[in-house]
PDB file of N, CA and C in Angstrom:
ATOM      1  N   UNK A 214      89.475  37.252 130.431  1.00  0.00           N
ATOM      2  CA  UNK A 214      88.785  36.078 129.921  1.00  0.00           C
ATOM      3  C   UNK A 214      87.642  36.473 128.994  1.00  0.00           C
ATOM      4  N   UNK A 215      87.594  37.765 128.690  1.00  0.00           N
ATOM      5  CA  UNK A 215      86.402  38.012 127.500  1.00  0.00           C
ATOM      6  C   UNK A 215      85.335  37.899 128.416  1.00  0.00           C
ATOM      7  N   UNK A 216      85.260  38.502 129.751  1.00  0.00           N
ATOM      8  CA  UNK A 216      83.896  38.684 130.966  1.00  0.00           C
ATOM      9  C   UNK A 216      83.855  39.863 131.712  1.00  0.00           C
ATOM     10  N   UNK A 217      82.845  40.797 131.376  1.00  0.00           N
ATOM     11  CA  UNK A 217      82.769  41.591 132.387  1.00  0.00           C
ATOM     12  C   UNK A 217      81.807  41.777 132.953  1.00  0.00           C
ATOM     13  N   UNK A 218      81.747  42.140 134.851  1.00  0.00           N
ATOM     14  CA  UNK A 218      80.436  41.827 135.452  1.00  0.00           C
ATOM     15  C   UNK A 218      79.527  43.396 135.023  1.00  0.00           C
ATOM     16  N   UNK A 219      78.139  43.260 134.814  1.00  0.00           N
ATOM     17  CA  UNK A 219      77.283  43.885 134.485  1.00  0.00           C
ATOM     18  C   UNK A 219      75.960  44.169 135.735  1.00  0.00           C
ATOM     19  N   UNK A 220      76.438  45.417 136.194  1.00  0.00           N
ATOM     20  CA  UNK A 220      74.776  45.575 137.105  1.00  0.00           C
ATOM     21  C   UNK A 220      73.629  45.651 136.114  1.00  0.00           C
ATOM     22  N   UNK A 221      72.739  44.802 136.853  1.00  0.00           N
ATOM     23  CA  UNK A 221      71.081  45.701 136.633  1.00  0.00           C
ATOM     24  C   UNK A 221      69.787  44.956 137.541  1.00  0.00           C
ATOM     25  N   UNK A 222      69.306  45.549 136.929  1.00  0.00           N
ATOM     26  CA  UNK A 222      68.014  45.042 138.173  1.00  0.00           C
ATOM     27  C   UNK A 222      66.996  43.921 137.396  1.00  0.00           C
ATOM     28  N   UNK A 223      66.608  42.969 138.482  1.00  0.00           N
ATOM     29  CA  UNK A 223      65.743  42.000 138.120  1.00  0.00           C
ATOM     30  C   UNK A 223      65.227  41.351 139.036  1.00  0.00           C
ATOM     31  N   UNK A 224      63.490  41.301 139.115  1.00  0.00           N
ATOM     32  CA  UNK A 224      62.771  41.359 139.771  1.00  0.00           C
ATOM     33  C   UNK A 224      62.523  42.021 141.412  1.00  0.00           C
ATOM     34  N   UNK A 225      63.152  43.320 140.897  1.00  0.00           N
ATOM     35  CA  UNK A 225      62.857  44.159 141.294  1.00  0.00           C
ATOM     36  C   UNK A 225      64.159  44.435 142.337  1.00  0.00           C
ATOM     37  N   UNK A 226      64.954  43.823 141.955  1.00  0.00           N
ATOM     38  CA  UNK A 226      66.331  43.814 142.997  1.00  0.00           C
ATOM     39  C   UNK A 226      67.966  44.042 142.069  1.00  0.00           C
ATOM     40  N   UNK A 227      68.285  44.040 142.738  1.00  0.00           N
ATOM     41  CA  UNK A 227      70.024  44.985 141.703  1.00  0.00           C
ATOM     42  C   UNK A 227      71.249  43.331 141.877  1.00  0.00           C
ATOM     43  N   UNK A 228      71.139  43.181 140.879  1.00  0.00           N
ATOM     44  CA  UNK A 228      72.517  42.210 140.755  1.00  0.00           C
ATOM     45  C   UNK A 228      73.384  42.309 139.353  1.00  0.00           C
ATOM     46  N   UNK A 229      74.201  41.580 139.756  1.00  0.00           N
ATOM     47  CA  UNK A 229      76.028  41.649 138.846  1.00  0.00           C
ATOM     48  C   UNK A 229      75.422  40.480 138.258  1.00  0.00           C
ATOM     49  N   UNK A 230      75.854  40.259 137.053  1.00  0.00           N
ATOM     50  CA  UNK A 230      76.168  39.194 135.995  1.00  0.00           C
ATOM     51  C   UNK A 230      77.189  39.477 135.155  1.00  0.00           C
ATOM     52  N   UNK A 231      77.567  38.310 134.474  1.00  0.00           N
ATOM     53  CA  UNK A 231      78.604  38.034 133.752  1.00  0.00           C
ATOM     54  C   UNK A 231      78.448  37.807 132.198  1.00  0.00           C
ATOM     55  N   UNK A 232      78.856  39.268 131.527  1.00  0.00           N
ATOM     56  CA  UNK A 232      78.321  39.383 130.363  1.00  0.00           C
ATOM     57  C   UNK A 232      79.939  39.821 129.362  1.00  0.00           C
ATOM     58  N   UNK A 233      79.573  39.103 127.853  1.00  0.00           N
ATOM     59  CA  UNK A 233      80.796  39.433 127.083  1.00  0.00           C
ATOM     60  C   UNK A 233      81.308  40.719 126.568  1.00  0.00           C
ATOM     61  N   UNK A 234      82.421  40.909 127.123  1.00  0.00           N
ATOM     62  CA  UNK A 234      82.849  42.377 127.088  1.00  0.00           C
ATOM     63  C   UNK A 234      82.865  42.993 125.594  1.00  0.00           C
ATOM     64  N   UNK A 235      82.655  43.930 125.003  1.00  0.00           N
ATOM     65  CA  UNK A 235      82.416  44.600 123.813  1.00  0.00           C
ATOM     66  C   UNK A 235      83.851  44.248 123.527  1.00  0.00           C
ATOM     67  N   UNK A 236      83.591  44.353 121.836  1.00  0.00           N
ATOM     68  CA  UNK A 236      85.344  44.201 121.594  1.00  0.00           C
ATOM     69  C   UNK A 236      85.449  45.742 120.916  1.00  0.00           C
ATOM     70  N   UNK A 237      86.855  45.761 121.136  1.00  0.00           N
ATOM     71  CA  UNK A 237      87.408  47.276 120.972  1.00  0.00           C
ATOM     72  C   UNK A 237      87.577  47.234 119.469  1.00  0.00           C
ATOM     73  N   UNK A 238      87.262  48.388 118.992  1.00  0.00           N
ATOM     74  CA  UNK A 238      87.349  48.974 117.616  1.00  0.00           C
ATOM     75  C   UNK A 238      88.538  48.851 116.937  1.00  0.00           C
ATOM     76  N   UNK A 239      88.684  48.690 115.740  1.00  0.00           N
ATOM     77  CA  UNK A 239      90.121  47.996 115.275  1.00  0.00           C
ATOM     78  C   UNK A 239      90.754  49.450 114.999  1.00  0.00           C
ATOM     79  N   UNK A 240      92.015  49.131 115.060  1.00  0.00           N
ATOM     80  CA  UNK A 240      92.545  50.572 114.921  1.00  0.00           C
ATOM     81  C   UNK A 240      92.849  51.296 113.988  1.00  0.00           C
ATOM     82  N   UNK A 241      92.850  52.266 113.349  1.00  0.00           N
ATOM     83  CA  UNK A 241      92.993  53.018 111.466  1.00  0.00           C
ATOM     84  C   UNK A 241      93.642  52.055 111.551  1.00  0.00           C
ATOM     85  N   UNK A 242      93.312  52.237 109.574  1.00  0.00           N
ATOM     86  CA  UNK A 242      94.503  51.644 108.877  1.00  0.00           C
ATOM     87  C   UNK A 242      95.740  52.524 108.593  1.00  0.00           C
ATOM     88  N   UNK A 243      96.679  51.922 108.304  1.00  0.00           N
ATOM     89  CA  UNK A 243      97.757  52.118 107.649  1.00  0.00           C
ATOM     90  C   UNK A 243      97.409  53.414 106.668  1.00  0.00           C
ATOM     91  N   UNK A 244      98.237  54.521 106.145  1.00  0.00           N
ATOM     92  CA  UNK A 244      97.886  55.385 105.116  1.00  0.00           C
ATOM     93  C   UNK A 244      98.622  54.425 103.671  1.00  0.00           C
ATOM     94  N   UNK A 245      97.925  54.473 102.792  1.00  0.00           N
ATOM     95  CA  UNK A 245      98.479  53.647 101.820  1.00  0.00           C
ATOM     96  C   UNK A 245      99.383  53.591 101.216  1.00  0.00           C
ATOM     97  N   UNK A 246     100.386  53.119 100.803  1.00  0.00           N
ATOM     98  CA  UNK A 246     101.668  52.911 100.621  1.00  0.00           C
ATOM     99  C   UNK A 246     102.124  53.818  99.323  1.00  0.00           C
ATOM    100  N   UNK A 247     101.339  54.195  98.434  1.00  0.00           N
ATOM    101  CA  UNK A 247     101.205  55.240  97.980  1.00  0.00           C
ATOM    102  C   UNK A 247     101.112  56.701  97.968  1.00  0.00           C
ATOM    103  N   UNK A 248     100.399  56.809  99.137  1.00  0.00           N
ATOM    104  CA  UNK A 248     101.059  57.696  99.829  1.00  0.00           C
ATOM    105  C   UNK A 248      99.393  58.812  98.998  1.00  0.00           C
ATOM    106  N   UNK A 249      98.746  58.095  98.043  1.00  0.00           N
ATOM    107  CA  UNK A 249      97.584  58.719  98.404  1.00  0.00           C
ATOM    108  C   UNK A 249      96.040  57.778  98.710  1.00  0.00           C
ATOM    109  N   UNK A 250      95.166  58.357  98.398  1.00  0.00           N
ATOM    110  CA  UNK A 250      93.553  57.371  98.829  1.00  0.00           C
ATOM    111  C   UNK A 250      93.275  56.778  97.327  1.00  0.00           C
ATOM    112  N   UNK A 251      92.743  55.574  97.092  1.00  0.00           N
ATOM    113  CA  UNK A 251      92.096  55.113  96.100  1.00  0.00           C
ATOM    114  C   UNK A 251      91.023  55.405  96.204  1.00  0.00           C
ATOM    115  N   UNK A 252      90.543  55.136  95.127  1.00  0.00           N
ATOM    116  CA  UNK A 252      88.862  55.478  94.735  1.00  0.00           C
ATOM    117  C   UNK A 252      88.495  54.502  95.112  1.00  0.00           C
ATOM    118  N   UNK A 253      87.287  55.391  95.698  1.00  0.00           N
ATOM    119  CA  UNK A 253      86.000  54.493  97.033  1.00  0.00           C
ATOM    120  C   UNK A 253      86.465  54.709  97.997  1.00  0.00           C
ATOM    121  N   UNK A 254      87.530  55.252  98.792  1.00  0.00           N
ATOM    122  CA  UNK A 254      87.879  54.462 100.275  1.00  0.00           C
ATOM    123  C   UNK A 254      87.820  55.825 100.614  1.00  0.00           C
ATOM    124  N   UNK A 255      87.984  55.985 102.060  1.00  0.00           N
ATOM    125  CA  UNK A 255      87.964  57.051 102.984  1.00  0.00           C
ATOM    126  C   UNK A 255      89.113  57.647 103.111  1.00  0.00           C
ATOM    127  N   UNK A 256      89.241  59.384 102.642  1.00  0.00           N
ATOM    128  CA  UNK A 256      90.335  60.095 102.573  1.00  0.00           C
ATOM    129  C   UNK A 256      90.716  60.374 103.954  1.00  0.00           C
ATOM    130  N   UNK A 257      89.894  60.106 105.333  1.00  0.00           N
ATOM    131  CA  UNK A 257      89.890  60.598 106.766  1.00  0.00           C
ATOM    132  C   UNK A 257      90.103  59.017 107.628  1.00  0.00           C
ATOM    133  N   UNK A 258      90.055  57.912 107.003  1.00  0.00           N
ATOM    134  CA  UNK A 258      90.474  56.501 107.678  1.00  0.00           C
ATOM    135  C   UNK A 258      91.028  56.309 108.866  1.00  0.00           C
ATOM    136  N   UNK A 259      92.378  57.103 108.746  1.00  0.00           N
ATOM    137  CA  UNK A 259      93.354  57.111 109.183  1.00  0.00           C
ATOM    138  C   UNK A 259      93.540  57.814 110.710  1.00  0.00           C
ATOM    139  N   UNK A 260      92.040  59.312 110.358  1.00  0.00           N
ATOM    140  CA  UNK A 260      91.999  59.843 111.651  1.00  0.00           C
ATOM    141  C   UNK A 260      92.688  61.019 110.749  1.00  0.00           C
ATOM    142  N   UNK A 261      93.450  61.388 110.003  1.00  0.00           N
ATOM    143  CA  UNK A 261      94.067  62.266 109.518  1.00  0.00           C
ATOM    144  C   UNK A 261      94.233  62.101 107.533  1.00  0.00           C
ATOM    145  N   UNK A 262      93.296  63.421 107.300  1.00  0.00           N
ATOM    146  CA  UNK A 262      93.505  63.855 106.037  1.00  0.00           C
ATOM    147  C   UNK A 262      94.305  62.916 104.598  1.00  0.00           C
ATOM    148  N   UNK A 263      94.341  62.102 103.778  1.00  0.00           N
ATOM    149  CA  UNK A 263      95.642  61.462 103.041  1.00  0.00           C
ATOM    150  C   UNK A 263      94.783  62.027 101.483  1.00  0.00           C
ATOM    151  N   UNK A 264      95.361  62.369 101.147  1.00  0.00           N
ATOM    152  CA  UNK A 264      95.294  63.039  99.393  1.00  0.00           C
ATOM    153  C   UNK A 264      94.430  62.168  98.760  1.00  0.00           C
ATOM    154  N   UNK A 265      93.220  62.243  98.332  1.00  0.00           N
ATOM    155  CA  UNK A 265      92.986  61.343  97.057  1.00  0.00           C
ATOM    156  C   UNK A 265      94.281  61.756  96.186  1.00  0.00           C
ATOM    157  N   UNK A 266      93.853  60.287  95.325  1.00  0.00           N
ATOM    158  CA  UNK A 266      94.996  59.598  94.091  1.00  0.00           C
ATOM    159  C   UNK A 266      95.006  60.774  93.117  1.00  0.00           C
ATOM    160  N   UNK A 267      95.566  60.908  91.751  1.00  0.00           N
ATOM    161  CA  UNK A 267      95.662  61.791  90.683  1.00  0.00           C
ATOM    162  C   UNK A 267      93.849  61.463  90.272  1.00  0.00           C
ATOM    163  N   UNK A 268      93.128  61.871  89.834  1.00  0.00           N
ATOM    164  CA  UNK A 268      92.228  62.478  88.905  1.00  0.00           C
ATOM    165  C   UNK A 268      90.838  61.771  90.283  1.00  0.00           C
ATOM    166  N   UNK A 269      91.084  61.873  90.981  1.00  0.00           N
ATOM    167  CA  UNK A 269      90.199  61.346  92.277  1.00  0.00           C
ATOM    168  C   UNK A 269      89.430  62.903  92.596  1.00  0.00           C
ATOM    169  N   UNK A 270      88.909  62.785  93.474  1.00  0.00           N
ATOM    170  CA  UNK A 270      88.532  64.618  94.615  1.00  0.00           C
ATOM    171  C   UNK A 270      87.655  63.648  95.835  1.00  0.00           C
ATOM    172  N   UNK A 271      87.538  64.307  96.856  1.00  0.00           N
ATOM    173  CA  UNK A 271      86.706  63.982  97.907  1.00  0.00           C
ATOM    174  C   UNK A 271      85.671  64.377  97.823  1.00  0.00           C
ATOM    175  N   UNK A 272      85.120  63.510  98.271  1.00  0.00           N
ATOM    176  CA  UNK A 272      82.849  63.539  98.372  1.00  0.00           C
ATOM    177  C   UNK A 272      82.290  63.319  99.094  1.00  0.00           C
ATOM    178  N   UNK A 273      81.709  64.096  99.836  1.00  0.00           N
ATOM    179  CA  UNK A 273      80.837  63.667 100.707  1.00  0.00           C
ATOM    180  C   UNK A 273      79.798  62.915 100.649  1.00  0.00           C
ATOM    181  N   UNK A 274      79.089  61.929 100.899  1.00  0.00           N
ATOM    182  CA  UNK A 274      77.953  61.012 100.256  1.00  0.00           C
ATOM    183  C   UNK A 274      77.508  60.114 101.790  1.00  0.00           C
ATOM    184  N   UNK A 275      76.550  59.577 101.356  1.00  0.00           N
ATOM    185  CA  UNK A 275      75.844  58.444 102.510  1.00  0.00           C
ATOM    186  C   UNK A 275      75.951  57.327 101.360  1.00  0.00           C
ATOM    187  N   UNK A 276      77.333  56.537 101.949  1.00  0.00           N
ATOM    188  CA  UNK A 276      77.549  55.699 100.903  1.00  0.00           C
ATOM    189  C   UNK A 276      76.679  53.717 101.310  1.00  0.00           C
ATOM    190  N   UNK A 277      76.995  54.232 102.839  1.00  0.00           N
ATOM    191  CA  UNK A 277      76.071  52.960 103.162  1.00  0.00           C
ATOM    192  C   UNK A 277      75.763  53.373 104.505  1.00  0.00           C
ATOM    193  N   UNK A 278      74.307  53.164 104.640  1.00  0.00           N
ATOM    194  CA  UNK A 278      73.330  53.518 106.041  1.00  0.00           C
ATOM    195  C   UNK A 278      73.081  54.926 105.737  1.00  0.00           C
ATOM    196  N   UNK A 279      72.837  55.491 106.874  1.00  0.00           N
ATOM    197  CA  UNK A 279      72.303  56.721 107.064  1.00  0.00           C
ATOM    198  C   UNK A 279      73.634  58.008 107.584  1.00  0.00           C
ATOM    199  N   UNK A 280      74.730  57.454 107.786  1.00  0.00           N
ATOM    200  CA  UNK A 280      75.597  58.485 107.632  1.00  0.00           C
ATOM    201  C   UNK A 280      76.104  58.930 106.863  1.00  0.00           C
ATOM    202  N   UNK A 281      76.835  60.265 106.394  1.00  0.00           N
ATOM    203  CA  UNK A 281      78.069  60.655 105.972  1.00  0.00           C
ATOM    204  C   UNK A 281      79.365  60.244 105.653  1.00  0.00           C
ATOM    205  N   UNK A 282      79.783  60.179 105.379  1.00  0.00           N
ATOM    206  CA  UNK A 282      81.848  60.270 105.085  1.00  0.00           C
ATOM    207  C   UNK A 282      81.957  60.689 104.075  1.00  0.00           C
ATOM    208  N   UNK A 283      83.086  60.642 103.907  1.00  0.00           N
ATOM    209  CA  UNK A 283      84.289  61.168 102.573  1.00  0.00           C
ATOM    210  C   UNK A 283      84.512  59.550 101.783  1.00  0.00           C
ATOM    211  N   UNK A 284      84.453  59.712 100.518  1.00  0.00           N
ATOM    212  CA  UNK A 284      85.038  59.063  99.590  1.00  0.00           C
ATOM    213  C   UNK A 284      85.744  59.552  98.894  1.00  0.00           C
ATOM    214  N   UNK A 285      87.094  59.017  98.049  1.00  0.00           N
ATOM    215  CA  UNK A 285      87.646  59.594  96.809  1.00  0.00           C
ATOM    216  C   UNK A 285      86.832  58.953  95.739  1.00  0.00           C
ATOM    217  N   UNK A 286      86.591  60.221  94.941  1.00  0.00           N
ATOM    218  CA  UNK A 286      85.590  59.823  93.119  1.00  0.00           C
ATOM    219  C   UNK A 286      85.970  60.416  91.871  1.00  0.00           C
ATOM    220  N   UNK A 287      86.279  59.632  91.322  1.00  0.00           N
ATOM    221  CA  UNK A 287      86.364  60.089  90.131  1.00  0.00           C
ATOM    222  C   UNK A 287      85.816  61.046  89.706  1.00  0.00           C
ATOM    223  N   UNK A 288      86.228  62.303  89.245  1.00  0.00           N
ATOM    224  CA  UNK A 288      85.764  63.664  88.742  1.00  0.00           C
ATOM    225  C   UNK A 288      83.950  63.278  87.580  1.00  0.00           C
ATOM    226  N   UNK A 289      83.134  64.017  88.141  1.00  0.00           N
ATOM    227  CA  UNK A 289      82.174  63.699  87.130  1.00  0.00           C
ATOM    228  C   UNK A 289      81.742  65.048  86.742  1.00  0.00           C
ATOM    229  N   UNK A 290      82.232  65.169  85.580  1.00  0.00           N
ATOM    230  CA  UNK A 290      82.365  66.349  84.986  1.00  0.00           C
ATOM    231  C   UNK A 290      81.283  66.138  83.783  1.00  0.00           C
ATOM    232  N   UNK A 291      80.040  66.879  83.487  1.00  0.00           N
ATOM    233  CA  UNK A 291      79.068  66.968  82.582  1.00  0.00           C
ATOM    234  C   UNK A 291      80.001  66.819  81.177  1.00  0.00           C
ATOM    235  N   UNK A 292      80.072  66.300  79.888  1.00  0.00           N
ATOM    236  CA  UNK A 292      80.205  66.682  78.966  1.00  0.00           C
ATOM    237  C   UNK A 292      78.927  66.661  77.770  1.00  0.00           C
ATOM    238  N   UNK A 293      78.977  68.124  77.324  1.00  0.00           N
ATOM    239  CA  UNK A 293      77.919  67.880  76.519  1.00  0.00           C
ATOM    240  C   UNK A 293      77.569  67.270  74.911  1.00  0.00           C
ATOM    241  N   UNK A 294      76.766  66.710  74.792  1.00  0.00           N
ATOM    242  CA  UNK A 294      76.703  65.724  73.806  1.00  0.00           C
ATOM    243  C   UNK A 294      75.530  66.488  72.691  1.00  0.00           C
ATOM    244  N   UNK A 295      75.898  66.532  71.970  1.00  0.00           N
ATOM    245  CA  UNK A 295      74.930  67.047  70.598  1.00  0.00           C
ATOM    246  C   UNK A 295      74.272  65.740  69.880  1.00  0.00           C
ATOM    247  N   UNK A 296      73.339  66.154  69.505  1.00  0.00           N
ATOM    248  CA  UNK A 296      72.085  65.374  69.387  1.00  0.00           C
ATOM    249  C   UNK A 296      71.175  65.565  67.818  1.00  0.00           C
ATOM    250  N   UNK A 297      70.970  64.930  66.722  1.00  0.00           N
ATOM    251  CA  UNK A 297      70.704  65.919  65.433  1.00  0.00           C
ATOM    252  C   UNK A 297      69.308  64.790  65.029  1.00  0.00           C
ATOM    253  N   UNK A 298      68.288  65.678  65.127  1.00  0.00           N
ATOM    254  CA  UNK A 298      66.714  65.380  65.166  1.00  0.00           C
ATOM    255  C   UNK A 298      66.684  65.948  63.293  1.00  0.00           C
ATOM    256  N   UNK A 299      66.022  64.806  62.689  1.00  0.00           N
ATOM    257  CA  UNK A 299      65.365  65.124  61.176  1.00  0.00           C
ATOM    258  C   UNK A 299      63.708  65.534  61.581  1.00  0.00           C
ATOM    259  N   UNK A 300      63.331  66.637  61.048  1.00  0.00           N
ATOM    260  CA  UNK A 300      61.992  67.206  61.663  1.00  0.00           C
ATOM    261  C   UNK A 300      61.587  67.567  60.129  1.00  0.00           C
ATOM    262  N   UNK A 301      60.581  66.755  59.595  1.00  0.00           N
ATOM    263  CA  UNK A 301      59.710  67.311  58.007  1.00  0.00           C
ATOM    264  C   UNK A 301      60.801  67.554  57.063  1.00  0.00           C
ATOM    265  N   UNK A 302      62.127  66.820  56.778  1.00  0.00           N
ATOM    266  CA  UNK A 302      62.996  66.912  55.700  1.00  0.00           C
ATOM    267  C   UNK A 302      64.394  68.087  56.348  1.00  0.00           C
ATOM    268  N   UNK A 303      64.264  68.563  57.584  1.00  0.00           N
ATOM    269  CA  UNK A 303      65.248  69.484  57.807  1.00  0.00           C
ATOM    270  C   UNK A 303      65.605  68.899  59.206  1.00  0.00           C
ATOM    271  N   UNK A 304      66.685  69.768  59.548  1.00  0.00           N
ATOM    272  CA  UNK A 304      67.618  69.476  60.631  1.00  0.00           C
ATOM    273  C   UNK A 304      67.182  70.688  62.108  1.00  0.00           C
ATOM    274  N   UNK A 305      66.630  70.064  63.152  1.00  0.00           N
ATOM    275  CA  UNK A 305      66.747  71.182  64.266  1.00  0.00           C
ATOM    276  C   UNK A 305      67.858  70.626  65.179  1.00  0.00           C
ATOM    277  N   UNK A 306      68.880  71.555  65.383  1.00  0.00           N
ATOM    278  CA  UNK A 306      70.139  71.406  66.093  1.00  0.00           C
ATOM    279  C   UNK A 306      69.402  71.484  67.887  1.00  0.00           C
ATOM    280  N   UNK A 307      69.844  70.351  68.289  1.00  0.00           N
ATOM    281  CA  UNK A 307      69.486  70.182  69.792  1.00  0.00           C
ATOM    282  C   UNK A 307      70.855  69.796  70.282  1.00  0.00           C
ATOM    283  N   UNK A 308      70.717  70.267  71.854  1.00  0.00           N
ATOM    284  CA  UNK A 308      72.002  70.115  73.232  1.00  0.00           C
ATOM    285  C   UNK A 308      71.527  69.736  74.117  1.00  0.00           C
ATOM    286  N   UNK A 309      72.400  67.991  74.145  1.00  0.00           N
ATOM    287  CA  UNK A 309      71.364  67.073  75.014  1.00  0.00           C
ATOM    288  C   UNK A 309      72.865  67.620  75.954  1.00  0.00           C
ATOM    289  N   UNK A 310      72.639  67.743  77.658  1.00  0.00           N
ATOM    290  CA  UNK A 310      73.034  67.691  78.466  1.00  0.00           C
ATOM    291  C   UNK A 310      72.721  66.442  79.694  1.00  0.00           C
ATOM    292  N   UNK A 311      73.480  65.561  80.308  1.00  0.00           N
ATOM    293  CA  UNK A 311      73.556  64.920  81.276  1.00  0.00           C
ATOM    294  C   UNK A 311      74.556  65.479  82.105  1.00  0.00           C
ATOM    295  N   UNK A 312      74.035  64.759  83.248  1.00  0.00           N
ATOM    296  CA  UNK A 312      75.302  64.789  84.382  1.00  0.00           C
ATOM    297  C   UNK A 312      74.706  63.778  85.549  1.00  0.00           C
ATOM    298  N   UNK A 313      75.437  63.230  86.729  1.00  0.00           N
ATOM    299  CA  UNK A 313      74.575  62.904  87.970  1.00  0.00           C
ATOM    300  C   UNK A 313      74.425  63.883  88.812  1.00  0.00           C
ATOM    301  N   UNK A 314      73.059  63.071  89.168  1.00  0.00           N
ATOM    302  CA  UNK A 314      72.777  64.283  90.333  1.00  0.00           C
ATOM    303  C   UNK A 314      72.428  63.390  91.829  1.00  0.00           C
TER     304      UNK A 314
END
């Protein structure tokens, strides 16, 4: 009936009450019909390992709260970008670099 009895003590004496039983954790999902992980979702879901997709990799991150997991992400690979500054009538060649960090 969604009741389970609960000891504890109150006013200074030990009794049972009738409190709503926790509900049980839903069970993995399915591995995706694809047969690999999309980007964003958890490569370990399942309880067992499933491939990120083609140009995906796994990441470790604290994507929400204060824990850990695995995501699949898109490769973020630095490319560097050149940059051309006019300084007093001439050219100084600069290498702007980004990436995330």
């Amino acid at each position: 009936s969604g009741l389970e009895k609960q000891l504890h003590q109150s006013s200074g004496r030990w009794r049972y009450t009738c409190v709503a039983a926790p509900t049980p954790a839903p069970a993995p999902a399915a591995p995706p019909s694809g047969g690999c992980t999309p980007e964003n979702n958890d490569p370990w879901r399942t309880g067992s390992r499933v491939e990120c997709c083609s140009g995906l990799q796994q990441e470790l991150g604290k994507w929400s709260g204060s824990d850990s997991s695995y995501r699949c992400r898109a490769s973020a690979a630095p490319t560097p970008t050149r940059a051309h500054v006019t300084v007093a009538g001439g050219q100084v060649k600069t290498k702007v670099l980004e990436w995330n960090v």
